[in-house]
PDB file of C-alpha atoms in Angstrom:
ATOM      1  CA  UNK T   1       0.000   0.000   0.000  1.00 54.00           C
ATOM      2  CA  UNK T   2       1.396   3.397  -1.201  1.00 57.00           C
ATOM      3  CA  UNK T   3       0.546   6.055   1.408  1.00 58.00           C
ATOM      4  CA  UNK T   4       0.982   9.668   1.149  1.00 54.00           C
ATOM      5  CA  UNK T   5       3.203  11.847   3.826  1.00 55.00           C
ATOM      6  CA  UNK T   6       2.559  14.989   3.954  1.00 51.00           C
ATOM      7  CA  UNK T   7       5.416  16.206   6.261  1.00 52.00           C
ATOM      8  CA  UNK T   8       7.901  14.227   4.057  1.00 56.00           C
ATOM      9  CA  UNK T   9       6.746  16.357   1.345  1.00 54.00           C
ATOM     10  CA  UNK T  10       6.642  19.634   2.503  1.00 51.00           C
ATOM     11  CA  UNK T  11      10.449  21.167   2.415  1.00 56.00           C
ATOM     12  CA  UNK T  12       9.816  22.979   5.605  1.00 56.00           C
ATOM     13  CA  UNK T  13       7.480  22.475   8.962  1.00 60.00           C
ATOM     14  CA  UNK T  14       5.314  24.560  10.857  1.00 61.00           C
ATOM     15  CA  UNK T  15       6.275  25.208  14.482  1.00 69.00           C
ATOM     16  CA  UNK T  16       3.436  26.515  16.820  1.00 71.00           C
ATOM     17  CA  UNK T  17       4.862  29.875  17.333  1.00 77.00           C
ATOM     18  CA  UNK T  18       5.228  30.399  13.204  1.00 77.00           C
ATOM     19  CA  UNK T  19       1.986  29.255  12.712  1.00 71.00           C
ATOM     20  CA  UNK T  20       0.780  31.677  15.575  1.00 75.00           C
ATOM     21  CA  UNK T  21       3.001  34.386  13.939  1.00 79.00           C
ATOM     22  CA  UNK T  22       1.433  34.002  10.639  1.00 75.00           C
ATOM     23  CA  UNK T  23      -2.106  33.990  11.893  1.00 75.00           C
ATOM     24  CA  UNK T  24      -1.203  37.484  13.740  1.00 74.00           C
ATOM     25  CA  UNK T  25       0.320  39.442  10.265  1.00 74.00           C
ATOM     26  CA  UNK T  26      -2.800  37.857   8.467  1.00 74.00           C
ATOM     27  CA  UNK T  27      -5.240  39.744  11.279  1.00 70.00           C
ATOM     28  CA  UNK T  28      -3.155  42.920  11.162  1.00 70.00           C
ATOM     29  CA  UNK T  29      -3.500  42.942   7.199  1.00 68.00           C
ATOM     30  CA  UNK T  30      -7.323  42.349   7.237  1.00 63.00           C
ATOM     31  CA  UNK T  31      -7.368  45.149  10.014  1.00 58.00           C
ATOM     32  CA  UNK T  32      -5.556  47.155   7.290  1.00 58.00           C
ATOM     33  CA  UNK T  33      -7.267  46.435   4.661  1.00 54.00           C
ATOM     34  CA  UNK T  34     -10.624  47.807   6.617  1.00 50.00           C
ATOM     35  CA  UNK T  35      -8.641  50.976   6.859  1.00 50.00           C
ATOM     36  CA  UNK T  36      -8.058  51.655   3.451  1.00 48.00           C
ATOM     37  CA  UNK T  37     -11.299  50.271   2.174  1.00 51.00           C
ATOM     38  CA  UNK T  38     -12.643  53.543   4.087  1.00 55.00           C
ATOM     39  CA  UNK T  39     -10.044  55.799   2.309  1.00 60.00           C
ATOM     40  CA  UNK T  40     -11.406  54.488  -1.238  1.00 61.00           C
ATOM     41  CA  UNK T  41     -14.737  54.907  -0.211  1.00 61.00           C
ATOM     42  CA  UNK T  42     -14.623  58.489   0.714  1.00 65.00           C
ATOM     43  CA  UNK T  43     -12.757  59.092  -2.466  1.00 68.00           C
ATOM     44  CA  UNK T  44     -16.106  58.181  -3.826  1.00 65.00           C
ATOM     45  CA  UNK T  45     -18.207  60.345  -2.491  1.00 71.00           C
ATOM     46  CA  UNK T  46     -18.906  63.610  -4.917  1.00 66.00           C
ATOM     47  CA  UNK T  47     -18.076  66.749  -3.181  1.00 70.00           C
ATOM     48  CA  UNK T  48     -20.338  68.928  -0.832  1.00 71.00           C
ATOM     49  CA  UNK T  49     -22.210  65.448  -0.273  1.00 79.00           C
ATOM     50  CA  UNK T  50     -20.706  65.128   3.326  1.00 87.00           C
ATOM     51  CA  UNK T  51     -22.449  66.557   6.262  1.00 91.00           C
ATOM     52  CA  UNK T  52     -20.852  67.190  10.006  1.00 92.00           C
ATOM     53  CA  UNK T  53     -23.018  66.192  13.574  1.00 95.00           C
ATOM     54  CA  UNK T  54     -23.238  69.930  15.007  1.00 95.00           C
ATOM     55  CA  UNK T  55     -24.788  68.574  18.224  1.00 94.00           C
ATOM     56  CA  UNK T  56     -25.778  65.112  19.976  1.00 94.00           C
ATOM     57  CA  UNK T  57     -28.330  64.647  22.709  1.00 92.00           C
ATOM     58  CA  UNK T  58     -27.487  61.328  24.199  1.00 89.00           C
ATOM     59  CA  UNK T  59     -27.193  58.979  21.816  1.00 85.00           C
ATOM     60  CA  UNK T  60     -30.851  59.555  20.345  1.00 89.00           C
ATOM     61  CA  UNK T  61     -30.684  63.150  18.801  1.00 93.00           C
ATOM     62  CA  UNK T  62     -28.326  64.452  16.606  1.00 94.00           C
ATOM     63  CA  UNK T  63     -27.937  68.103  14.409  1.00 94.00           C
ATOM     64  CA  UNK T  64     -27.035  67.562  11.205  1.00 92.00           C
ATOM     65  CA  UNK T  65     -26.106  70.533   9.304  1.00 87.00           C
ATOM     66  CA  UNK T  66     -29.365  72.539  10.772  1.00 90.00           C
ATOM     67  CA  UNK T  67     -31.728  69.432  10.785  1.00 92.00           C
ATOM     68  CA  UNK T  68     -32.507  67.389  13.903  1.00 93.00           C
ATOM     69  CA  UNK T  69     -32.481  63.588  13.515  1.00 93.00           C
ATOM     70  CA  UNK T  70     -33.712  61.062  15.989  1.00 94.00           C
ATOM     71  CA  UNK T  71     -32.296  57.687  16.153  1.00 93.00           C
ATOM     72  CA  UNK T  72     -34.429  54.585  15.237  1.00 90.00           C
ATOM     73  CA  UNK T  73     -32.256  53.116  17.495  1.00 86.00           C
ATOM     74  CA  UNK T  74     -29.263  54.393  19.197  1.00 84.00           C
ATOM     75  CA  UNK T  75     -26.244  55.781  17.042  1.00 87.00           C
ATOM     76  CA  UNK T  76     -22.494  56.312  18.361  1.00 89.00           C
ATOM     77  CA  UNK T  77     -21.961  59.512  16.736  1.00 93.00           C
ATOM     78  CA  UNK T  78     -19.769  62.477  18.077  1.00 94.00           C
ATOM     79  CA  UNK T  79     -20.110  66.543  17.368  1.00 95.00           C
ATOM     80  CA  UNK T  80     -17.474  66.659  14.373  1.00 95.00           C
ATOM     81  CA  UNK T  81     -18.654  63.212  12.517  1.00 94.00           C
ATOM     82  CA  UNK T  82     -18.189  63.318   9.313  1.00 92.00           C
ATOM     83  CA  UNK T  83     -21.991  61.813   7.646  1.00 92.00           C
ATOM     84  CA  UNK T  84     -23.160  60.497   4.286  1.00 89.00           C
ATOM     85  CA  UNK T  85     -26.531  60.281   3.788  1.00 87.00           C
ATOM     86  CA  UNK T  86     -26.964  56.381   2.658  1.00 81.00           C
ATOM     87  CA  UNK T  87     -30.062  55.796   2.061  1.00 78.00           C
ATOM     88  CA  UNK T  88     -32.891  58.914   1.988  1.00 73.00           C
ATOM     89  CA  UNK T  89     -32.060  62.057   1.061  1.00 73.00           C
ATOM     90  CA  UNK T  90     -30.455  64.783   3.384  1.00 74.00           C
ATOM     91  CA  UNK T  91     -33.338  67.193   4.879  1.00 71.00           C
ATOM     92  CA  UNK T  92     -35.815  66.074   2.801  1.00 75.00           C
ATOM     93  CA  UNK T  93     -36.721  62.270   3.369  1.00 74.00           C
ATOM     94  CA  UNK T  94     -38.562  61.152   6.729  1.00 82.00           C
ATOM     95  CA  UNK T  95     -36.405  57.956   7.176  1.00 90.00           C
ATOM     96  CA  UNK T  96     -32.909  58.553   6.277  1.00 90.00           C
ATOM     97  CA  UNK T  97     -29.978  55.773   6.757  1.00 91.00           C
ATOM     98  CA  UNK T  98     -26.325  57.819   7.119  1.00 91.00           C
ATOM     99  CA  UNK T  99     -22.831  56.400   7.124  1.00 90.00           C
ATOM    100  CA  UNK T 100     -20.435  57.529   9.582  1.00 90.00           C
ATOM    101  CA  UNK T 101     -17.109  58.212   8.103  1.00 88.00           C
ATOM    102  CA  UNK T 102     -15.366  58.790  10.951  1.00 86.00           C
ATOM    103  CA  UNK T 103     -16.414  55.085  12.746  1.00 86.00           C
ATOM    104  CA  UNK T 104     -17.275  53.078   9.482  1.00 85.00           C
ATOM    105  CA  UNK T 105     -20.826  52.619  11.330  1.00 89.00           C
ATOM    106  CA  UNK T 106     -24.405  53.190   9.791  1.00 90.00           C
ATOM    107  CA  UNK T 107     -27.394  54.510  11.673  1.00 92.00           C
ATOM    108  CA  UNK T 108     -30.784  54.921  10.946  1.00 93.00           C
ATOM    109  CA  UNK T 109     -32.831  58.617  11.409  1.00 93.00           C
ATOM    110  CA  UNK T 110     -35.768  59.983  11.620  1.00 92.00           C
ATOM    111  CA  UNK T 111     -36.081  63.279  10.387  1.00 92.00           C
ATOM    112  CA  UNK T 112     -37.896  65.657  13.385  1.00 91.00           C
ATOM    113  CA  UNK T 113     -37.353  69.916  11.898  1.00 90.00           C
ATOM    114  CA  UNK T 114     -34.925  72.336  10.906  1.00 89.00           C
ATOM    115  CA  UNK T 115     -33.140  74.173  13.853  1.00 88.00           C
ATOM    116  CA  UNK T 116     -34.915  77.247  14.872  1.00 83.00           C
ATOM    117  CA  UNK T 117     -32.366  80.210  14.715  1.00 67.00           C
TER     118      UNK T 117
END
């Protein structure tokens, strides 16, 4: 019976700590990669089509460029986020899904007024 050895084959062997080494530079590069998938994105996105959070009321409210949004459920965004409005249109649509640039997370609004002032 002919049988097959793989370690015989191979013209060098794995120890634990290279395989453990290699699995560690293949996370880093997919945590790269992440990184500068967000870089081409915003390279994407047409000029004067980003919007900045003005103000944020716990987690549930946010000012975006003179328009309060509530959260349809809560949103991590800071005052200074960069937005994109993703799905609905910016001051316009009821429900309105943005991207935030600044922590590659979506959140979905509901358009309340414009800012009295």
């Amino acid at each position: 019976m002919n049988k097959f050895n793989i370690e015989k084959s191979l013209p060098f062997s794995f120890s634990n700590t290279t395989l453990l080494t290699m699995l560690g530079l293949l996370l880093i590069a997919m945590l790269s990669m992440s990184h500068a998938h967000s870089a081409w994105f915003e390279r994407l996105i047409p000029k004067g089509e980003t919007y900045t959070v003005e103000a944020v009321d716990r987690d549930v409210a946010f000012v975006i460029d003179d328009f309060i949004y509530d959260a349809r459920q809560f949103c991590y965004m800071a005052v200074g986020d960069r937005v994109v409005f993703f799905e609905g249109r910016y001051g316009i649509d009821y429900r309105a899904t943005v991207y935030n640039l600044d922590a590659n997370e979506r959140c979905e609004l509901l358009l309340r007024d414009r800012v009295e002032g």
